[in-house]
Coordinates of C-alpha atoms in Angstrom, one line a residue:
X1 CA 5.5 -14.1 -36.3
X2 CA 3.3 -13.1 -33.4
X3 CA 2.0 -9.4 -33.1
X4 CA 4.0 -7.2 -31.1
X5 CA 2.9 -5.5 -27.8
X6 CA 2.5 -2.2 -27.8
X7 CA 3.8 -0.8 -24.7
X8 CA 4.5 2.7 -22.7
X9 CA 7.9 3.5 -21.7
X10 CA 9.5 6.4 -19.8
X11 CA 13.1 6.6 -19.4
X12 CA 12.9 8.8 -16.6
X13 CA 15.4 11.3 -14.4
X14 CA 18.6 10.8 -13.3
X15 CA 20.1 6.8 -13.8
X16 CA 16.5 6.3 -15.6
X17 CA 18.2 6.5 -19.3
X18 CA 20.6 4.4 -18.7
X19 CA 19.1 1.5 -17.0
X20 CA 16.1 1.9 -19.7
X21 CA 18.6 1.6 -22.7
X22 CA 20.0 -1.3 -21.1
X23 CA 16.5 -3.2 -20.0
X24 CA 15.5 -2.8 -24.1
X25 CA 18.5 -3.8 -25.2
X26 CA 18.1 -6.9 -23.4
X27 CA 14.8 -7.2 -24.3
X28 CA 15.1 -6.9 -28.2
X29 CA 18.0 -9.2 -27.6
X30 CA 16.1 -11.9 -26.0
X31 CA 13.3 -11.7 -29.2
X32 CA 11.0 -9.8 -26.7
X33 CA 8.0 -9.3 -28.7
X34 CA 7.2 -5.6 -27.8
X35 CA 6.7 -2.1 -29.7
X36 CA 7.5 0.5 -26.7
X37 CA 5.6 3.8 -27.4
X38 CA 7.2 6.7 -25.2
X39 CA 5.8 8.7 -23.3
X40 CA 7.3 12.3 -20.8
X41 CA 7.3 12.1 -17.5
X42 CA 9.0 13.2 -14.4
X43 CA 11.2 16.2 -13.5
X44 CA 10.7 18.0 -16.9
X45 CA 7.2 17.4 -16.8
X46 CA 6.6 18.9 -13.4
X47 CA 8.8 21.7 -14.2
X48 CA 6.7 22.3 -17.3
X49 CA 3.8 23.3 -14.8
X50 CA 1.9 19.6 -14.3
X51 CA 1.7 19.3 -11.2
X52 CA 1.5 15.3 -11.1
X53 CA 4.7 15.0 -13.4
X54 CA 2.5 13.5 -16.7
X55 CA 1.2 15.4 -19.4
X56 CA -1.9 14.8 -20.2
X57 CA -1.5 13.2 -23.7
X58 CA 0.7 10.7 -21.8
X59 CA -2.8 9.0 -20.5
X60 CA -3.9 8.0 -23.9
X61 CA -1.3 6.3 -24.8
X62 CA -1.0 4.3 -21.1
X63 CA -5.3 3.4 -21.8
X64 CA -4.6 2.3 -25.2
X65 CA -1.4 0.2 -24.9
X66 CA -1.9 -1.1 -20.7
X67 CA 1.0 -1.4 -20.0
X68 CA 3.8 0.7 -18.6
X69 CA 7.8 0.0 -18.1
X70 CA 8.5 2.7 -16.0
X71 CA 12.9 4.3 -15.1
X72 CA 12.5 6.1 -11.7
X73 CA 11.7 10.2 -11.9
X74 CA 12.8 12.7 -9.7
X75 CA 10.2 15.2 -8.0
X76 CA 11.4 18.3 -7.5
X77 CA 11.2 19.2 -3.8
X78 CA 8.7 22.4 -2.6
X79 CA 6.2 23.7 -4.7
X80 CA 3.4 21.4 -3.8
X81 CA 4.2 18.9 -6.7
X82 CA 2.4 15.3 -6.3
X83 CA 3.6 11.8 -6.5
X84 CA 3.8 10.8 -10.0
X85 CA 3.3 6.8 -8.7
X86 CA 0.3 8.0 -6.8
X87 CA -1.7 9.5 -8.9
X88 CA -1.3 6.8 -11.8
X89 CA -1.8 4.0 -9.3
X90 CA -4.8 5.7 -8.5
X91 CA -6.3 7.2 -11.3
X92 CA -5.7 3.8 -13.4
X93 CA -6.9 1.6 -10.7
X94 CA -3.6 -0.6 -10.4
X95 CA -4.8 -1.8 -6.8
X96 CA -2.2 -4.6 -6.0
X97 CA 1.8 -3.3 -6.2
X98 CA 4.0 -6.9 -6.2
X99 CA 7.4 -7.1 -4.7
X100 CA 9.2 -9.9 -5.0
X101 CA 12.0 -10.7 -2.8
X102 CA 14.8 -13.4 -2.9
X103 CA 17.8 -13.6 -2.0
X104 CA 21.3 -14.2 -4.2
X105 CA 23.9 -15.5 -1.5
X106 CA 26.6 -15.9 -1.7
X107 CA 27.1 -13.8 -4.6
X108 CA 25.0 -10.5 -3.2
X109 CA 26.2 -10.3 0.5
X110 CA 22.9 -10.9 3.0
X111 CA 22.6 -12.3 6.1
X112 CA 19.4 -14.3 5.1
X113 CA 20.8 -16.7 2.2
X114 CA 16.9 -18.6 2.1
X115 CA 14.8 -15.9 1.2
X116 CA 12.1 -15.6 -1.2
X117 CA 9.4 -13.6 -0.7
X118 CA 6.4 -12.0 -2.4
X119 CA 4.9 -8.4 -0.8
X120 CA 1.7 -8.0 -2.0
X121 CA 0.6 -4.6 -1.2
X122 CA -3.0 -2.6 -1.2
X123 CA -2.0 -0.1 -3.8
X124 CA -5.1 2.8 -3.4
X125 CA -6.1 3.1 0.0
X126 CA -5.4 3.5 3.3
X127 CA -3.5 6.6 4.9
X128 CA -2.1 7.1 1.4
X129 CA -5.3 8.6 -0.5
X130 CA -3.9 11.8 1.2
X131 CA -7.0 13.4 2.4
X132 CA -5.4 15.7 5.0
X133 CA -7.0 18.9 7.1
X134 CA -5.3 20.9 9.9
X135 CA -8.7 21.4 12.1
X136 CA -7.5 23.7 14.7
X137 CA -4.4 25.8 15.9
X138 CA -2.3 22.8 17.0
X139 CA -4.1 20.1 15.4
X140 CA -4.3 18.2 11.9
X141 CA -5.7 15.1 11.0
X142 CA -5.2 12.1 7.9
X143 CA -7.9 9.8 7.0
X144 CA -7.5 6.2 6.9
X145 CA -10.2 4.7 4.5
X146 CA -10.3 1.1 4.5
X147 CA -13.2 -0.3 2.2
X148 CA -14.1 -4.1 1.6
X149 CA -14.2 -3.7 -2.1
X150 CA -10.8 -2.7 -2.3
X151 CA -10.0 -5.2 0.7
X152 CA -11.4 -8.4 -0.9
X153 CA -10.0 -7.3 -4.0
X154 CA -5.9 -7.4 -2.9
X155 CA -6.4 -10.3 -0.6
X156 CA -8.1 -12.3 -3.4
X157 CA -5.1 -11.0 -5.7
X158 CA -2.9 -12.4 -3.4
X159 CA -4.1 -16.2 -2.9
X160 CA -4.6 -16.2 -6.5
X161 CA -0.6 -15.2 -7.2
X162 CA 0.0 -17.8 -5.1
X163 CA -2.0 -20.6 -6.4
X164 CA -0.9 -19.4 -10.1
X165 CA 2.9 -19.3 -9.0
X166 CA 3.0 -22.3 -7.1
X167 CA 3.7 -20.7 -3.0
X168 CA 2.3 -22.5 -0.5
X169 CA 1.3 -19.8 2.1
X170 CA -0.2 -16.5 2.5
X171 CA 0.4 -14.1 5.7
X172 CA -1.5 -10.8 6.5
X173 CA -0.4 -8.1 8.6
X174 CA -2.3 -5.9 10.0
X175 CA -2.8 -3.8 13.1
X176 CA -5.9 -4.7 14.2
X177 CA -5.7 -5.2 18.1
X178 CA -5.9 -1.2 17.8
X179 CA -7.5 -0.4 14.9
X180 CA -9.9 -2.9 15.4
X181 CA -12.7 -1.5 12.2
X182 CA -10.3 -0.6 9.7
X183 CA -7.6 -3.4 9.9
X184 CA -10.3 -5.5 11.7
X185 CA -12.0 -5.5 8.3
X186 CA -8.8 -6.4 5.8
X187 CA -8.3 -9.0 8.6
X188 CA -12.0 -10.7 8.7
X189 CA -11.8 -10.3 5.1
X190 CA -8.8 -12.3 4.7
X191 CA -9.8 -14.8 6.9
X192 CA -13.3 -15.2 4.8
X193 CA -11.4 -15.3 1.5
X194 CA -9.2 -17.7 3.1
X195 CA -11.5 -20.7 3.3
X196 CA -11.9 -20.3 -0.3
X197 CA -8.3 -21.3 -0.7
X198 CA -8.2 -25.0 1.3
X199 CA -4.6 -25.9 -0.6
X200 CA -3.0 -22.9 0.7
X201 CA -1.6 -22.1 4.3
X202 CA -3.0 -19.2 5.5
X203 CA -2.2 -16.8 9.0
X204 CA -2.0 -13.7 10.1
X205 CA 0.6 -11.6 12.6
X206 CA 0.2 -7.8 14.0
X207 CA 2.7 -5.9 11.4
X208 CA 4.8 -4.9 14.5
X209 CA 5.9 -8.1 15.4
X210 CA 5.4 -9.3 11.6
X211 CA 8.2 -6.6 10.8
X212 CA 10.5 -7.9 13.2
X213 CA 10.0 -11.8 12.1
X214 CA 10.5 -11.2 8.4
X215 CA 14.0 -9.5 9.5
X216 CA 14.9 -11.9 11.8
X217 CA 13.6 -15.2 10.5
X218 CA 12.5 -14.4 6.8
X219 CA 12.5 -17.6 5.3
X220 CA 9.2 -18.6 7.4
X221 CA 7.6 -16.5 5.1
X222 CA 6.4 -17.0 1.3
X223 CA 3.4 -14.3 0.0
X224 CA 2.5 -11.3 2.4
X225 CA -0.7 -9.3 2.0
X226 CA -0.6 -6.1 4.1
X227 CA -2.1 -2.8 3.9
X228 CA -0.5 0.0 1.6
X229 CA 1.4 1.5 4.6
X230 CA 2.6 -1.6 6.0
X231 CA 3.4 -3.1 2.5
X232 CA 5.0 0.2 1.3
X233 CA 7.6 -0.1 4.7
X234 CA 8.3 -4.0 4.7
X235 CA 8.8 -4.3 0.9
X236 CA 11.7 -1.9 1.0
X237 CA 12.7 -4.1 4.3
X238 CA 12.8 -7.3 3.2
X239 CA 14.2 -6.1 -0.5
X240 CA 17.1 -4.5 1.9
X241 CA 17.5 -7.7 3.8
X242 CA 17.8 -9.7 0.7
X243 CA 21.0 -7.5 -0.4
X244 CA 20.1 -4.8 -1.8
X245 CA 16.9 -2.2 -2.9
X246 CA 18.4 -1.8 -6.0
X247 CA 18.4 -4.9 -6.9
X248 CA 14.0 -5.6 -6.9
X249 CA 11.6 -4.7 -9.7
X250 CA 8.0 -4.2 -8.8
X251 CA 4.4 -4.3 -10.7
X252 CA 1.3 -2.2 -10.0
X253 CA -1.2 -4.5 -11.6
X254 CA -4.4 -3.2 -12.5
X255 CA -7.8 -4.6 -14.1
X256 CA -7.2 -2.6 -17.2
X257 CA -3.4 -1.2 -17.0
X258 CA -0.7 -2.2 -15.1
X259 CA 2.5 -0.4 -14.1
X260 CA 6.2 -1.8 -13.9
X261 CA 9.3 -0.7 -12.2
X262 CA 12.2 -0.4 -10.2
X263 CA 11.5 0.4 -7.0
X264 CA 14.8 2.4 -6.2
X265 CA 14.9 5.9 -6.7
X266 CA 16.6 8.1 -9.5
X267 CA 20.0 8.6 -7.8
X268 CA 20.9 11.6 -9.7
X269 CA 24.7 11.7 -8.0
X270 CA 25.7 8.8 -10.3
X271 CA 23.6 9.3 -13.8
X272 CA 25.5 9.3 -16.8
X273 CA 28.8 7.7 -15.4
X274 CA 27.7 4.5 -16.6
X275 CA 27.8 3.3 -13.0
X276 CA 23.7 2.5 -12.6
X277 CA 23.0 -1.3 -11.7
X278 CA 19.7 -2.0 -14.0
X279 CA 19.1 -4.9 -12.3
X280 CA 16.3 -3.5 -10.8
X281 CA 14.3 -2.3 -13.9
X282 CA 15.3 -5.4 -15.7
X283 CA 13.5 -7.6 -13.2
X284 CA 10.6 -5.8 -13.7
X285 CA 10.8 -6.3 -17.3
X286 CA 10.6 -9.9 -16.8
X287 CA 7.3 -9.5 -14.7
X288 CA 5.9 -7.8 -17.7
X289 CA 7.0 -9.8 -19.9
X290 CA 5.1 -12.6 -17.5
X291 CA 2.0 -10.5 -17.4
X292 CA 1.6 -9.7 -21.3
X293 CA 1.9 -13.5 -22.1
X294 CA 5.3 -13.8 -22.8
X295 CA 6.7 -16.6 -19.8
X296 CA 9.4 -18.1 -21.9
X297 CA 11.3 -14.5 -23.4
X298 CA 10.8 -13.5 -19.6
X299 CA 12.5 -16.8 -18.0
X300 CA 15.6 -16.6 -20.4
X301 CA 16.1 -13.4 -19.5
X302 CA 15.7 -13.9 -15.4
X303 CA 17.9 -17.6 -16.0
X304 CA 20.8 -15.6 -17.6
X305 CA 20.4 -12.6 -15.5
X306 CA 21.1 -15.2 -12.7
X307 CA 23.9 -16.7 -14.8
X308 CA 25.6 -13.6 -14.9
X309 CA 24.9 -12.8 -11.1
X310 CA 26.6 -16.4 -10.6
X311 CA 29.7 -15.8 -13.1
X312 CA 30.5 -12.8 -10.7
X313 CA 30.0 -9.5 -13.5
X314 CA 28.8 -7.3 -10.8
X315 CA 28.4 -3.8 -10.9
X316 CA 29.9 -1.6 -8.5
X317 CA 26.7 -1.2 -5.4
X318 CA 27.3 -5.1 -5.2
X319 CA 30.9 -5.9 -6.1
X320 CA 32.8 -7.7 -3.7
X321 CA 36.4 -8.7 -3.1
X322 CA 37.1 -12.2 -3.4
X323 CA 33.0 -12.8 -4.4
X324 CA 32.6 -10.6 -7.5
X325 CA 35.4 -11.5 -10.3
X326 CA 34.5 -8.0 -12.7
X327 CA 33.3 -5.0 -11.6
X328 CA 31.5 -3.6 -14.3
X329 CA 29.1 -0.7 -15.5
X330 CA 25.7 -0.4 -16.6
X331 CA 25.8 -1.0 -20.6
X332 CA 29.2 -3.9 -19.7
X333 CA 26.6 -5.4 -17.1
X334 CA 23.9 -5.7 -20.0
X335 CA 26.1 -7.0 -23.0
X336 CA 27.2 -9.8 -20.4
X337 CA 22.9 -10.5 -19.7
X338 CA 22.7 -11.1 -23.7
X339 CA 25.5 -13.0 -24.2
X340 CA 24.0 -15.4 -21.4
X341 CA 20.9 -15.6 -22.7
X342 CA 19.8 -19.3 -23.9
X343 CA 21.9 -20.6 -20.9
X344 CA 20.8 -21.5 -17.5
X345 CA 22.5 -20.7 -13.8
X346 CA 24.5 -23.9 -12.4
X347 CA 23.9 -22.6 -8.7
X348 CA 20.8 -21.3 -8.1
X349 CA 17.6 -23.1 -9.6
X350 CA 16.7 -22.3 -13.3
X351 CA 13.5 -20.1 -13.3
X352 CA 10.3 -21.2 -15.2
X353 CA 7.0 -19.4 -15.7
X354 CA 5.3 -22.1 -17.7
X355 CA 3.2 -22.3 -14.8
X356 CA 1.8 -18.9 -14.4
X357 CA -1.3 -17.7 -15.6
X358 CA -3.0 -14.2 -16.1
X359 CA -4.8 -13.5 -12.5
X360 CA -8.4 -12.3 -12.8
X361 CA -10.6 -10.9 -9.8
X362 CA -14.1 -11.4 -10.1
X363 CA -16.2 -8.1 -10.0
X364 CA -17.2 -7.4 -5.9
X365 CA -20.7 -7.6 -5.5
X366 CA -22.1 -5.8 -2.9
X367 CA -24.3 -7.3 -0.5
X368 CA -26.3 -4.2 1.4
X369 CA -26.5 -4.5 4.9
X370 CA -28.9 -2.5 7.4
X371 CA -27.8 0.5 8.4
X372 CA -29.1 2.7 11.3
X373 CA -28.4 5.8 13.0
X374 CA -27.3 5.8 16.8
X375 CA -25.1 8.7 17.7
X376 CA -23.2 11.3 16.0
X377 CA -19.4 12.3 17.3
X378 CA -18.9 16.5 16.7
X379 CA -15.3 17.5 17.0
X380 CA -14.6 20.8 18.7
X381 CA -11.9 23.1 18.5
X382 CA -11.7 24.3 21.9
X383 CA -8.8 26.3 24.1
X384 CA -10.1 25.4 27.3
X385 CA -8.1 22.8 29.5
X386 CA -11.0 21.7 31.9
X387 CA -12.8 18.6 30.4
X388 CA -15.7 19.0 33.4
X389 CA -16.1 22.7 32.5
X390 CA -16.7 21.6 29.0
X391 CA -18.4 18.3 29.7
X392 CA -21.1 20.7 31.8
X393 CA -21.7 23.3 28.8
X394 CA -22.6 20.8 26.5
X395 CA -25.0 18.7 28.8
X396 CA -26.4 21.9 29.2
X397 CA -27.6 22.3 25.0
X398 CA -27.5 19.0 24.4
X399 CA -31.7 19.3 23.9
X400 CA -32.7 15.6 23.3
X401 CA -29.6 14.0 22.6
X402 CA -27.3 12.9 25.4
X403 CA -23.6 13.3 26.1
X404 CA -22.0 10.0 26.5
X405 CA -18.4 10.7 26.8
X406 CA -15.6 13.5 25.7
X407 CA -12.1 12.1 24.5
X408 CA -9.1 13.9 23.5
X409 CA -6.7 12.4 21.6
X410 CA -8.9 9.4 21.9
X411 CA -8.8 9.2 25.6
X412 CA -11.7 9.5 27.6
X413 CA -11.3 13.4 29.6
X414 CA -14.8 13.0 30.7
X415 CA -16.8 12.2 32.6
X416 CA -14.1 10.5 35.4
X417 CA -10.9 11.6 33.3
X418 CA -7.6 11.4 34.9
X419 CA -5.8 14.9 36.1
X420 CA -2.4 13.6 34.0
X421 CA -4.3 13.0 30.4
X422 CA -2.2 15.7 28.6
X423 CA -4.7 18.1 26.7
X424 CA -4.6 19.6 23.3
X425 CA -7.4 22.0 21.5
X426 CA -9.2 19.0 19.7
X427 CA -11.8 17.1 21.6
X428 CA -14.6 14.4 20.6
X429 CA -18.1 14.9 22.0
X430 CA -20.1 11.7 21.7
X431 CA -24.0 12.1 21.8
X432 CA -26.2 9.3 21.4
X433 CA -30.2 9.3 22.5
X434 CA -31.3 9.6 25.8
X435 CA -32.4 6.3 26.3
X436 CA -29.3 4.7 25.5
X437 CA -28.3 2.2 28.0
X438 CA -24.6 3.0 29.0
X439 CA -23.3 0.3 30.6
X440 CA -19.9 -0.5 30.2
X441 CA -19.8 -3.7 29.5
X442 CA -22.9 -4.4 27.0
X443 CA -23.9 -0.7 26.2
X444 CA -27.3 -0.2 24.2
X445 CA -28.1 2.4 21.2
X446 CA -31.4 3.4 20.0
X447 CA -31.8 5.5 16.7
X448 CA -31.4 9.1 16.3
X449 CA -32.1 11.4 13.4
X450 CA -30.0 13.1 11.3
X451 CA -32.3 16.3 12.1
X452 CA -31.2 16.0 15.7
X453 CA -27.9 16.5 14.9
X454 CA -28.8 19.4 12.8
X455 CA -30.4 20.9 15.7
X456 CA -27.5 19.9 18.4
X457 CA -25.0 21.4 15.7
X458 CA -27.0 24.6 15.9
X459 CA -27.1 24.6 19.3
X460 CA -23.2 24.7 19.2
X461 CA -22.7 27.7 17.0
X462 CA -25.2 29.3 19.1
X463 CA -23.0 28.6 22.2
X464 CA -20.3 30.2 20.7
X465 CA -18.9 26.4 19.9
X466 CA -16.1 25.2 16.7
X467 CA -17.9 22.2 15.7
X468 CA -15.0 21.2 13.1
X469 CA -16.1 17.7 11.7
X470 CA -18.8 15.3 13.0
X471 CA -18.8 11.6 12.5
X472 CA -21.7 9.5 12.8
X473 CA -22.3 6.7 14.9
X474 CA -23.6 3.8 13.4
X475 CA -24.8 0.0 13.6
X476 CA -24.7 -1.9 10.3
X477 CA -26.7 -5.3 10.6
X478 CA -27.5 -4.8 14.5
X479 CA -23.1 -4.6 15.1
X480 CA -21.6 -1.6 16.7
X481 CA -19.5 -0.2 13.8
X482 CA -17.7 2.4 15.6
X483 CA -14.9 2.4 17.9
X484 CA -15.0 3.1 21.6
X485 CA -13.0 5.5 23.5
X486 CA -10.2 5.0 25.7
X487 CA -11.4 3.8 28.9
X488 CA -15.3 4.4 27.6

């Protein structure tokens, strides 16, 4: 007999218990070859004082074993605590959260009976690193941080899941016709890693009208790499569509550990009645199962989870009149998985992951690109309300730097700014050199120096001016890398 897998379990807050017992039980049924090591997490934890909801023994034992089959937690609300998911997607490195997404008509009510969908999500970046300031009276700000590393890194993930799986196309959605650097770059990104792919379909939609074409016409679709915003929002849409959130397990996959889960929370209104569907958690036990080596224990337990789906033993959040033919609970819902288990579904097609082999990311390797200096944006936090009155002060102690343009709200206020452009107290002050050529329609930078800035920031505090942040302008291999204003 083969050595057993030693992984981390938490059972979790709320229904977390329950659907956990009932996940293992299957899992020892099926000959699962596994040793689950538990670990505390969740509301005790965070009540405990730790702020992030893990103690911090629990991190040993997630870097040892690598694994991690997670029941949902419940945060406590107030008191500043963080999101458990967060930080251990984050400080583990599990970059790429997968959501598959299929849909079991006629027996889980959907309107979208072809569906089957992967959501391949960028796991540590974007909006969600949650570096947040409030920078003046009215005013705060989040940071979007897009980097190629992490950006090659998810899309590669994703072409790879779909050459190992056996899909045929990969989509990305990003917004890039407005955030044309940071979604510009996942995009050109994708498009370079693309070509590297020749078997597989590849395309791309704006995740506005992406959103509304996997709810209206989701079987056009097959994997979906987005963004970690975009991916968290149309994973819980197209699980939704499909029948039901509670019915989809996820993975957080990382180079080292890797994170798996339900993605429904820890409905505390219904714990202990026996009630919980554990559907959720119990798929992504099979993707575990899939990821430590273990394809065949994970497809008899996905072929007679199906089977029982198909004989109609439904628990109650998907029971049915005249569909379902036993409405049953939690532990009923798992004896009736392991008595199905060495049997296959009639209706829907047997599952298989013979196929599927362990994905590996070569390490990025950064190729350094030139890098010059040609303006510096300063953000002031100003109560005026007259852009020109402003616009003249700081031409005034702008020394050898010039003032190209001031935007509020991203909006150009001035020079030639429109009397209806609503105002608030945070304005960006462009400078670049004063022999930049400003014409609108092929401007020219020259280099500056950082001690020009220094000076023009002293200059500011002299003039009783709240310089609040400054970003610097810059070209990287002769290319504008910087976005332009609003009617700049």
């Amino acid at each position: 007999m083969s050595e057993k897998t030693k992984i981390a379990i938490a059972h979790g807050d709320g229904i977390g218990p329950e659907i956990m017992e009932a996940t293992l039980k299957i899992l020892n049924a099926a000959g699962a070859k596994i040793d689950p090591i538990e670990i505390q997490i969740g509301e005790k934890v965070y009540k405990e004082g730790h702020s992030s909801g893990i103690k911090p023994e629990a991190w040993d034992i997630l870097r040892q074993t690598k694994v991690f089959l997670k029941a949902p937690i419940t945060t406590p609300q107030g008191g500043g605590y963080k999101s458990l998911n967060v930080t251990v997607r984050t400080t583990l490195g599990l970059f790429a959260n997968v959501r598959p997404c299929f849909s079991l008509y006629p027996y889980v009510e959907t309107k979208h009976p072809i569906l089957d969908i992967v959501i391949i999500r960028e796991n540590e970046e974007d909006l969600y690193t949650g570096i947040e300031h409030q920078q003046t009276n009215d005013t705060v700000q989040c940071l979007k941080l897009i980097s190629r590393p992490g950006s090659e890194k998810i899309i590669r993930y994703a072409f790879e899941y779909a050459r190992a799986y056996g899909r045929k196309k990969v989509t990305a959605m990003v917004k890039d016709n407005i955030m044309k650097q940071t979604d510009g770059l996942f995009h050109d990104i994708f498009k370079e890693v693309a070509k590297e792919y020749p078997e597989l379909e590849s395309n791309s939609q704006i995740i506005d009208i992406g959103a509304a074409n996997l709810a209206d016409r989701p079987q056009n679709f097959d994997v979906v790499v987005t963004l970690n915003l975009y991916g968290d929002i149309i994973s819980d849409i197209v699980a939704q569509i499909a029948g039901s959130v509670g019915m989809a397990g996820s993975s957080n996959i990382g180079e080292i550990v890797s994170m798996f889960e339900a993605i429904h929370g820890s409905a505390p209104d219904i714990a202990g009645k026996n009630l919980a569907n554990p559907s959720g958690l119990i798929n992504a036990a099979v993707m575990m199962l899939v990821h430590i080596g273990q394809p065949d224990i994970a497809a008899k337990i996905n072929n007679a989870w199906l089977l029982t789906i198909e004989e109609g033993i439904h628990t109650g959040d998907i029971f049915k009149p005249g569909v379902s033919r036993i409405k049953v609970g939690t532990k009923e819902f798992a004896e009736a998985v392991i008595g199905n288990l060495g049997h296959l579904p009639e209706k829907f097609k047997p599952v298989s992951f013979g196929k599927a082999k362990k994905i590996t990311i070569p390490e990025y390797k950064r190729v350094l690109q030139k890098k010059e200096l040609v303006g510096t944006d300063v953000f002031l936090d100003w109560t005026g309300n007259d852009p020109n009155e402003l616009g003249k002060k700081l031409e005034s102690i702008s020394g050898d730097l010039k003032l190209k343009i001031i935007t509020n709200r991203g909006v150009k206020v001035y020079p030639d700014g429109q009397p209806e452009t609503f105002l608030i107290d945070h304005w960006r002050c462009r400078f670049v050199s004063k022999e930049a050529l400003l014409h609108p329609e092929n401007p020219t930078y020259y280099p500056i120096s950082h001690k020009q800035i220094g000076e023009l920031l002293l200059k500011l505090d002299e003039a009783g001016f709240d310089a609040i942040k400054t970003e610097n302008l810059y070209y990287f291999n002769g290319k504008r890398a910087f976005s332009l204003g609003q009617g700049e």
